[in-house]
C-alpha positions as CSV (number, residue, x, y, z in Angstrom):
1,L,0.0,0.0,0.0
2,I,2.8,2.5,0.9
3,V,4.7,1.7,-2.2
4,R,1.5,2.2,-4.3
5,M,0.9,5.5,-2.6
6,E,4.4,6.6,-3.4
7,Q,4.0,5.7,-7.1
8,Q,0.7,7.4,-7.4
9,F,1.2,10.6,-5.2
10,S,5.0,10.9,-5.0
11,V,5.0,10.8,-1.2
12,R,6.3,8.2,1.3
13,L,4.0,7.9,4.3
14,P,5.4,6.3,7.5
15,L,4.0,2.8,8.2
16,R,3.0,3.8,11.7
17,L,1.0,6.7,10.4
18,V,-0.9,4.5,7.9
19,L,-1.7,1.8,10.5
20,E,-2.7,4.2,13.3
21,N,-4.9,6.3,11.0
22,P,-6.6,3.6,8.9
23,T,-9.1,5.7,7.0
24,V,-9.1,7.1,3.5
25,A,-9.7,10.6,4.8
26,A,-6.7,10.4,7.2
27,H,-4.4,9.0,4.4
28,A,-5.6,11.8,2.1
29,A,-4.7,14.4,4.7
30,A,-1.3,12.9,5.3
31,I,-0.6,12.8,1.6
32,A,-1.5,16.4,1.2
33,A,0.8,17.4,4.1
34,A,3.7,15.1,3.2
35,D,7.1,16.3,2.0
36,K,7.4,15.3,-1.6
37,T,11.1,16.1,-1.8
38,A,11.9,13.0,0.4
39,V,10.8,10.7,-2.4
40,S,12.8,12.6,-5.1
41,K,15.9,11.8,-3.0
42,R,15.3,8.1,-3.2
43,T,17.9,6.4,-5.5
44,A,16.6,4.9,-8.7
45,I,17.7,1.4,-9.6
46,A,20.1,1.7,-12.5
47,A,21.4,-0.9,-14.9
48,A,24.3,-2.9,-13.5
49,D,27.6,-2.9,-15.5
50,R,27.4,-6.3,-17.1
51,S,31.0,-6.1,-18.3
52,K,31.9,-6.8,-14.7
53,P,30.8,-9.6,-12.4
54,V,27.4,-8.8,-10.9
55,P,27.4,-9.7,-7.1
56,L,24.8,-11.8,-5.4
57,S,22.1,-10.0,-3.5
58,F,22.5,-10.2,0.3
59,P,19.7,-12.8,0.6
60,Q,21.3,-14.9,-2.2
61,E,24.7,-14.6,-0.5
62,G,23.2,-16.0,2.7
63,L,21.8,-19.1,0.9
64,W,25.2,-19.5,-1.0
65,I,27.0,-19.7,2.3
66,I,24.6,-22.2,3.7
67,D,25.0,-24.3,0.5
68,Q,28.7,-24.3,0.9
69,L,28.6,-25.2,4.6
70,Q,26.0,-27.9,4.0
71,P,26.5,-29.2,0.5
72,G,23.8,-31.5,-0.8
73,I,20.9,-30.1,1.2
74,A,17.5,-29.6,-0.4
75,S,15.9,-27.5,2.3
76,Y,15.7,-24.4,0.0
77,N,13.9,-26.2,-2.9
78,L,10.4,-24.8,-3.1
79,P,7.6,-27.2,-4.3
80,I,4.7,-25.2,-5.8
81,L,1.4,-26.6,-7.0
82,F,-1.1,-24.9,-9.4
83,T,-4.5,-26.3,-10.0
84,I,-5.8,-25.6,-13.5
85,A,-9.4,-25.7,-14.6
86,G,-10.0,-26.6,-18.3
87,K,-8.2,-28.4,-21.0
88,I,-4.5,-27.5,-21.3
89,D,-2.3,-27.8,-24.4
90,T,1.0,-28.9,-22.8
91,D,3.2,-27.7,-25.8
92,R,1.7,-24.2,-25.3
93,L,2.2,-24.4,-21.6
94,Q,5.8,-25.3,-21.9
95,K,6.4,-22.5,-24.4
96,A,4.7,-20.0,-22.1
97,I,6.9,-21.0,-19.2
98,E,9.9,-20.6,-21.5
99,Q,8.8,-17.1,-22.3
100,V,8.6,-16.2,-18.6
101,V,12.1,-17.7,-18.1
102,Q,13.3,-15.6,-21.0
103,R,11.8,-12.4,-19.6
104,H,13.3,-12.8,-16.1
105,E,17.1,-13.1,-16.1
106,V,17.1,-14.5,-12.5
107,L,15.4,-17.7,-13.8
108,R,18.4,-18.2,-16.1
109,T,21.0,-17.4,-13.4
110,L,23.7,-19.6,-12.0
111,F,26.2,-18.8,-9.3
112,T,29.9,-18.6,-10.2
113,R,33.1,-17.5,-8.6
114,P,35.3,-15.5,-11.1
115,N,37.2,-14.0,-8.1
116,P,37.0,-14.3,-4.3
117,L,33.5,-12.9,-4.6
118,V,30.6,-15.0,-5.8
119,A,28.8,-13.5,-8.8
120,Q,25.6,-14.0,-10.8
121,D,26.1,-15.8,-14.2
122,V,23.1,-15.0,-16.4
123,Q,22.7,-17.6,-19.2
124,E,21.4,-16.5,-22.6
125,H,19.2,-19.5,-22.7
126,V,18.4,-22.5,-20.4
127,D,16.4,-25.6,-21.1
128,I,13.9,-25.9,-18.3
129,P,13.0,-29.5,-17.6
130,F,9.3,-30.0,-18.3
131,S,8.0,-33.5,-17.4
132,I,4.6,-35.0,-18.0
133,V,3.5,-37.1,-15.0
134,E,1.0,-39.8,-15.8
135,L,-1.1,-41.1,-12.9
136,D,-3.8,-43.7,-12.8
137,N,-7.1,-41.9,-13.1
138,S,-8.6,-44.6,-10.9
139,A,-6.7,-43.1,-7.9
140,N,-8.9,-41.6,-5.3
141,D,-7.2,-38.3,-5.3
142,I,-4.9,-37.5,-8.2
143,E,-4.0,-34.0,-6.8
144,T,-2.8,-35.6,-3.5
145,E,-0.7,-38.2,-5.4
146,F,0.8,-35.6,-7.7
147,L,1.6,-33.3,-4.8
148,A,3.3,-36.3,-3.0
149,Q,5.5,-36.9,-6.1
150,L,6.2,-33.2,-6.4
151,T,7.3,-33.0,-2.7
152,H,9.4,-36.2,-3.1
153,L,11.2,-34.8,-6.2
154,S,11.8,-31.5,-4.3
155,C,14.1,-33.4,-1.9
156,T,16.7,-33.8,-4.7
157,P,19.5,-31.3,-4.2
158,M,20.1,-28.6,-6.8
159,D,23.6,-27.4,-7.8
160,L,23.7,-23.6,-7.7
161,T,26.7,-23.6,-10.0
162,T,25.4,-25.8,-12.8
163,G,21.6,-25.7,-12.5
164,P,18.9,-26.0,-13.6
165,L,17.3,-24.3,-10.6
166,L,13.8,-24.6,-12.0
167,H,11.8,-27.7,-12.9
168,A,8.3,-28.0,-14.2
169,L,5.9,-31.0,-14.0
170,F,2.4,-31.4,-15.5
171,C,-0.3,-33.9,-14.7
172,E,-3.6,-34.2,-16.4
173,G,-6.3,-35.0,-13.8
174,D,-10.0,-35.9,-14.2
175,N,-13.1,-33.7,-14.2
176,N,-11.5,-31.4,-16.7
177,Q,-8.8,-30.4,-14.2
178,S,-5.0,-30.4,-14.5
179,F,-2.0,-29.7,-12.3
180,L,1.2,-27.8,-12.8
181,G,4.1,-28.3,-10.4
182,L,7.2,-26.2,-10.0
183,I,10.4,-27.1,-8.1
184,V,12.5,-24.0,-7.8
185,H,15.4,-23.0,-5.7
186,H,14.8,-20.2,-3.1
187,A,17.9,-18.3,-4.3
188,I,15.9,-17.2,-7.4
189,F,12.3,-17.2,-6.2
190,D,10.2,-16.2,-3.3
191,G,6.5,-16.3,-2.3
192,W,5.7,-13.0,-4.0
193,S,7.2,-14.4,-7.2
194,I,4.5,-17.1,-7.4
195,S,1.8,-14.7,-8.5
196,V,4.1,-12.9,-10.9
197,F,5.1,-16.2,-12.5
198,L,1.5,-17.4,-12.8
199,E,0.2,-14.1,-14.2
200,E,2.9,-14.0,-16.9
201,T,2.5,-17.6,-17.8
202,I,-1.2,-17.1,-18.3
203,T,-0.6,-14.0,-20.5
204,S,1.9,-15.8,-22.7
205,Y,-0.3,-18.9,-22.9
206,R,-3.4,-16.9,-24.0
207,D,-1.3,-15.1,-26.7
208,L,-0.2,-18.5,-28.0
209,E,-3.8,-19.6,-28.1
210,K,-4.6,-16.7,-30.3
211,G,-1.8,-17.6,-32.7
212,G,0.8,-15.3,-31.3
213,D,4.4,-16.3,-30.4
214,G,3.8,-15.7,-26.6
215,T,6.6,-13.2,-26.3
216,L,6.4,-11.1,-23.2
217,P,7.7,-7.4,-23.0
218,S,11.3,-6.8,-22.0
219,L,11.8,-6.1,-18.4
220,F,13.8,-3.5,-16.5
221,P,15.2,-3.5,-13.9
222,Q,16.3,-7.1,-13.7
223,Y,17.2,-8.9,-10.5
224,A,20.9,-8.5,-11.2
225,D,20.3,-4.7,-11.3
226,F,18.5,-4.9,-8.0
227,A,21.4,-6.9,-6.4
228,H,23.9,-4.3,-7.6
229,W,21.7,-1.4,-6.4
230,Q,21.2,-3.1,-3.0
231,R,25.0,-3.4,-2.5
232,E,25.3,0.3,-3.3
233,Q,22.7,1.3,-0.8
234,A,24.3,-0.7,2.1
235,D,26.4,2.3,3.3
236,T,24.1,5.2,2.6
237,P,22.9,7.4,5.5
238,A,19.4,5.9,5.3
239,L,20.7,2.3,5.8
240,Q,23.1,3.4,8.5
241,A,20.2,4.9,10.4
242,Q,18.3,1.6,10.0
243,M,21.3,-0.3,11.2
244,A,21.5,2.0,14.3
245,Y,17.9,1.0,15.0
246,W,18.8,-2.7,15.0
247,K,21.9,-2.2,17.2
248,K,19.8,-0.4,19.8
249,Q,16.8,-2.8,19.5
250,L,19.0,-5.9,19.9
251,A,21.6,-4.5,22.3
252,G,22.8,-6.4,25.3
253,S,22.7,-10.0,26.1
254,L,20.1,-11.7,23.9
255,P,18.0,-14.5,25.5
256,V,18.0,-18.0,24.0
257,L,14.6,-19.6,23.9
258,D,14.8,-22.6,26.2
259,M,11.8,-24.8,25.5
260,P,11.3,-28.2,27.2
261,T,12.0,-30.9,24.6
262,D,11.7,-34.6,24.5
263,Y,15.3,-35.2,23.2
264,P,18.6,-33.5,23.9
265,R,19.6,-30.9,21.3
266,S,22.2,-32.0,18.7
267,A,25.6,-30.3,18.7
268,R,24.9,-28.9,15.2
269,Q,21.7,-27.6,13.7
270,T,20.2,-29.8,11.1
271,S,17.3,-29.5,8.6
272,E,15.6,-32.6,10.0
273,G,12.2,-32.1,11.4
274,A,8.5,-32.7,11.0
275,I,5.3,-30.8,10.1
276,A,2.4,-30.6,12.5
277,S,-0.8,-29.2,11.1
278,A,-3.9,-27.9,12.8
279,W,-7.0,-26.1,11.5
280,V,-8.5,-23.0,13.1
281,D,-12.3,-23.2,12.6
282,E,-14.5,-20.5,11.4
283,A,-15.8,-19.5,14.8
284,C,-12.3,-19.1,16.2
285,T,-11.2,-17.1,13.1
286,E,-14.1,-14.8,13.5
287,A,-13.3,-14.3,17.2
288,I,-9.7,-13.4,16.4
289,N,-10.8,-10.9,13.7
290,Q,-13.1,-9.3,16.3
291,I,-10.3,-8.9,18.7
292,A,-8.2,-7.2,16.0
293,K,-11.2,-4.9,15.2
294,R,-11.9,-4.1,18.8
295,Y,-8.3,-3.0,19.6
296,Q,-7.7,-1.6,16.1
297,K,-4.7,-3.8,15.5
298,T,-3.6,-5.9,12.6
299,L,-4.4,-9.6,12.5
300,F,-0.6,-10.2,12.4
301,S,-0.1,-8.4,15.8
302,V,-3.0,-10.3,17.4
303,L,-1.7,-13.7,16.4
304,L,1.9,-12.8,17.2
305,S,0.9,-11.7,20.7
306,A,-0.9,-15.0,21.2
307,W,2.1,-16.8,19.9
308,K,4.4,-15.0,22.4
309,V,2.0,-15.8,25.3
310,L,2.2,-19.5,24.3
311,L,6.0,-19.3,24.2
312,H,6.1,-17.6,27.5
313,R,3.9,-20.2,29.1
314,Y,6.1,-23.1,27.9
315,S,9.5,-21.5,28.4
316,G,8.8,-19.4,31.5
317,Q,10.8,-16.6,29.8
318,E,9.6,-13.0,29.8
319,E,11.9,-11.6,27.1
320,L,11.3,-13.3,23.8
321,L,12.8,-12.9,20.3
322,V,10.7,-14.1,17.4
323,G,11.8,-13.9,13.7
324,T,9.5,-13.1,10.8
325,V,10.0,-12.4,7.1
326,V,9.2,-9.3,5.2
327,A,8.7,-9.0,1.4
328,G,11.8,-6.8,0.9
329,R,10.2,-5.0,-2.0
330,N,10.1,-1.4,-0.7
331,H,11.0,0.0,-4.1
332,G,8.2,0.5,-6.6
333,D,10.4,-1.0,-9.4
334,L,10.5,-4.4,-7.7
335,E,6.8,-5.2,-7.7
336,K,6.8,-7.2,-11.0
337,L,10.1,-8.9,-10.6
338,I,10.7,-12.6,-9.9
339,G,13.5,-13.3,-7.5
340,F,14.6,-13.7,-3.9
341,F,13.9,-10.5,-2.1
342,V,12.6,-11.6,1.3
343,N,14.4,-10.4,4.4
344,T,14.3,-11.6,8.0
345,V,13.7,-9.3,11.0
346,V,13.7,-9.9,14.7
347,L,10.8,-8.9,16.9
348,R,12.0,-8.4,20.5
349,S,9.4,-7.8,23.3
350,T,8.6,-8.7,26.9
351,V,5.7,-10.8,28.1
352,S,5.0,-10.2,31.7
353,P,2.3,-11.9,33.8
354,E,1.2,-8.5,35.1
355,M,0.4,-7.2,31.6
356,T,-3.1,-7.3,30.2
357,F,-3.4,-8.7,26.7
358,A,-4.3,-5.2,25.4
359,E,-0.9,-3.9,26.8
360,L,1.0,-6.8,25.2
361,L,-0.8,-6.2,21.9
362,E,0.2,-2.5,22.0
363,A,3.8,-3.4,22.7
364,V,4.0,-6.1,20.1
365,E,2.5,-4.0,17.3
366,S,4.8,-1.1,18.1
367,V,7.8,-3.4,17.8
368,S,6.4,-4.9,14.6
369,I,6.0,-1.5,13.0
370,G,9.6,-0.5,14.0
371,A,10.9,-3.7,12.4
372,Q,8.9,-3.0,9.2
373,E,10.2,0.6,9.0
374,N,13.8,-0.7,9.3
375,Q,13.5,-3.8,7.1
376,D,16.0,-2.8,4.4
377,V,19.1,-3.8,6.4
378,P,19.9,-7.4,5.4
379,F,19.5,-9.9,8.2
380,E,23.0,-11.2,7.6
381,R,24.5,-7.7,8.1
382,V,22.6,-7.3,11.4
383,V,24.0,-10.7,12.6
384,A,27.5,-9.6,11.7
385,A,27.2,-6.2,13.3
386,L,25.9,-7.5,16.6
387,Q,28.9,-9.9,16.9
388,Q,27.0,-12.2,19.2
389,R,28.7,-15.5,20.2
390,R,27.5,-18.1,17.7
391,D,26.1,-21.5,18.7
392,P,26.2,-24.1,15.9
393,S,23.2,-25.9,17.4
394,R,20.9,-22.9,17.1
395,S,20.0,-20.3,14.5
396,P,21.4,-16.8,15.2
397,L,19.4,-14.2,17.1
398,F,16.2,-16.1,17.3
399,Q,15.1,-19.8,17.5
400,V,11.5,-19.6,16.6
401,A,9.7,-17.8,13.8
402,F,6.1,-16.6,13.1
403,V,4.9,-16.0,9.5
404,L,1.3,-15.1,8.5
405,R,0.6,-15.7,4.8
């Protein structure tokens, strides 16, 4: 919303102001009173010099380091399932996906090391594996079976230096329904990218249906341009001010979440684990929404507050650090890009038995807003700046996360 306001009205409203005054009239008044010179000072994303190695973005660099420390892991392979209604021409679908790959350099990018620094190596063309999966139509649930195969295949490690980092699978179901599966490495894709990929694939497919060649318009900036721009911004006064926020917010000794567990913690952190699922019924969902409405807080803040109460109850700790992810697309030019932009921020707050839930909710939302307003500093740089003693059995700064999708 804030980025859209900036594009439309050339003003950058503070997140806190937008959330605390959630009416169109209040936003209009704030826009009228805003300083438009602040936006003009924002740095545009320029084309990176392709005659030189283009560095990885900070999020990509973090995944590269993990890949080097734990070679052969598949934890960052993303399995994505699309359900398609209607008859699909697989040749057209494959060509449409190829057009999206051609439009977005990041989907043709490998990681290389031309010097001590790792760089992005954009390929002119890549052949994306496109597999047709045939399942027995007598199966009770073709979608579930296809998803199981997709998840299984996503456990095969990808090589960041040789690729491919994107695989597509197609399965024709029954009842005029089909399924498209993607397996893509997180280093070139994030949750926001899903809708961009889907929208552009549909656009290209429809053009092919009409007899066109499915070609999509050229794109600027590309992800490599963003990565170069992000590196340039790292030492600007604006980013230094945000870093100062994190040094203050995470100053002192940081508590380690000590939850009662069934088994002793291993000496080194692994990617082994399990998934536990639970449904929140309609009545409970409505009650939660009513709490948010009553206190004029976001759904995220209400659920995060409840999550922190739960952690406090099981750990007995009052000071809690919880991680969450932000989209990392604070610049208007990044909205239509595919790539890995997400950043991690740490939400530090205190849960005291003497607090009312309303007081906790107020404190949690204030911390959340502060984190959002200072989200441009890459998490890896925050970790390095704090110089906390590292424990190989735990993730740095926080041990539990909360994400609302």
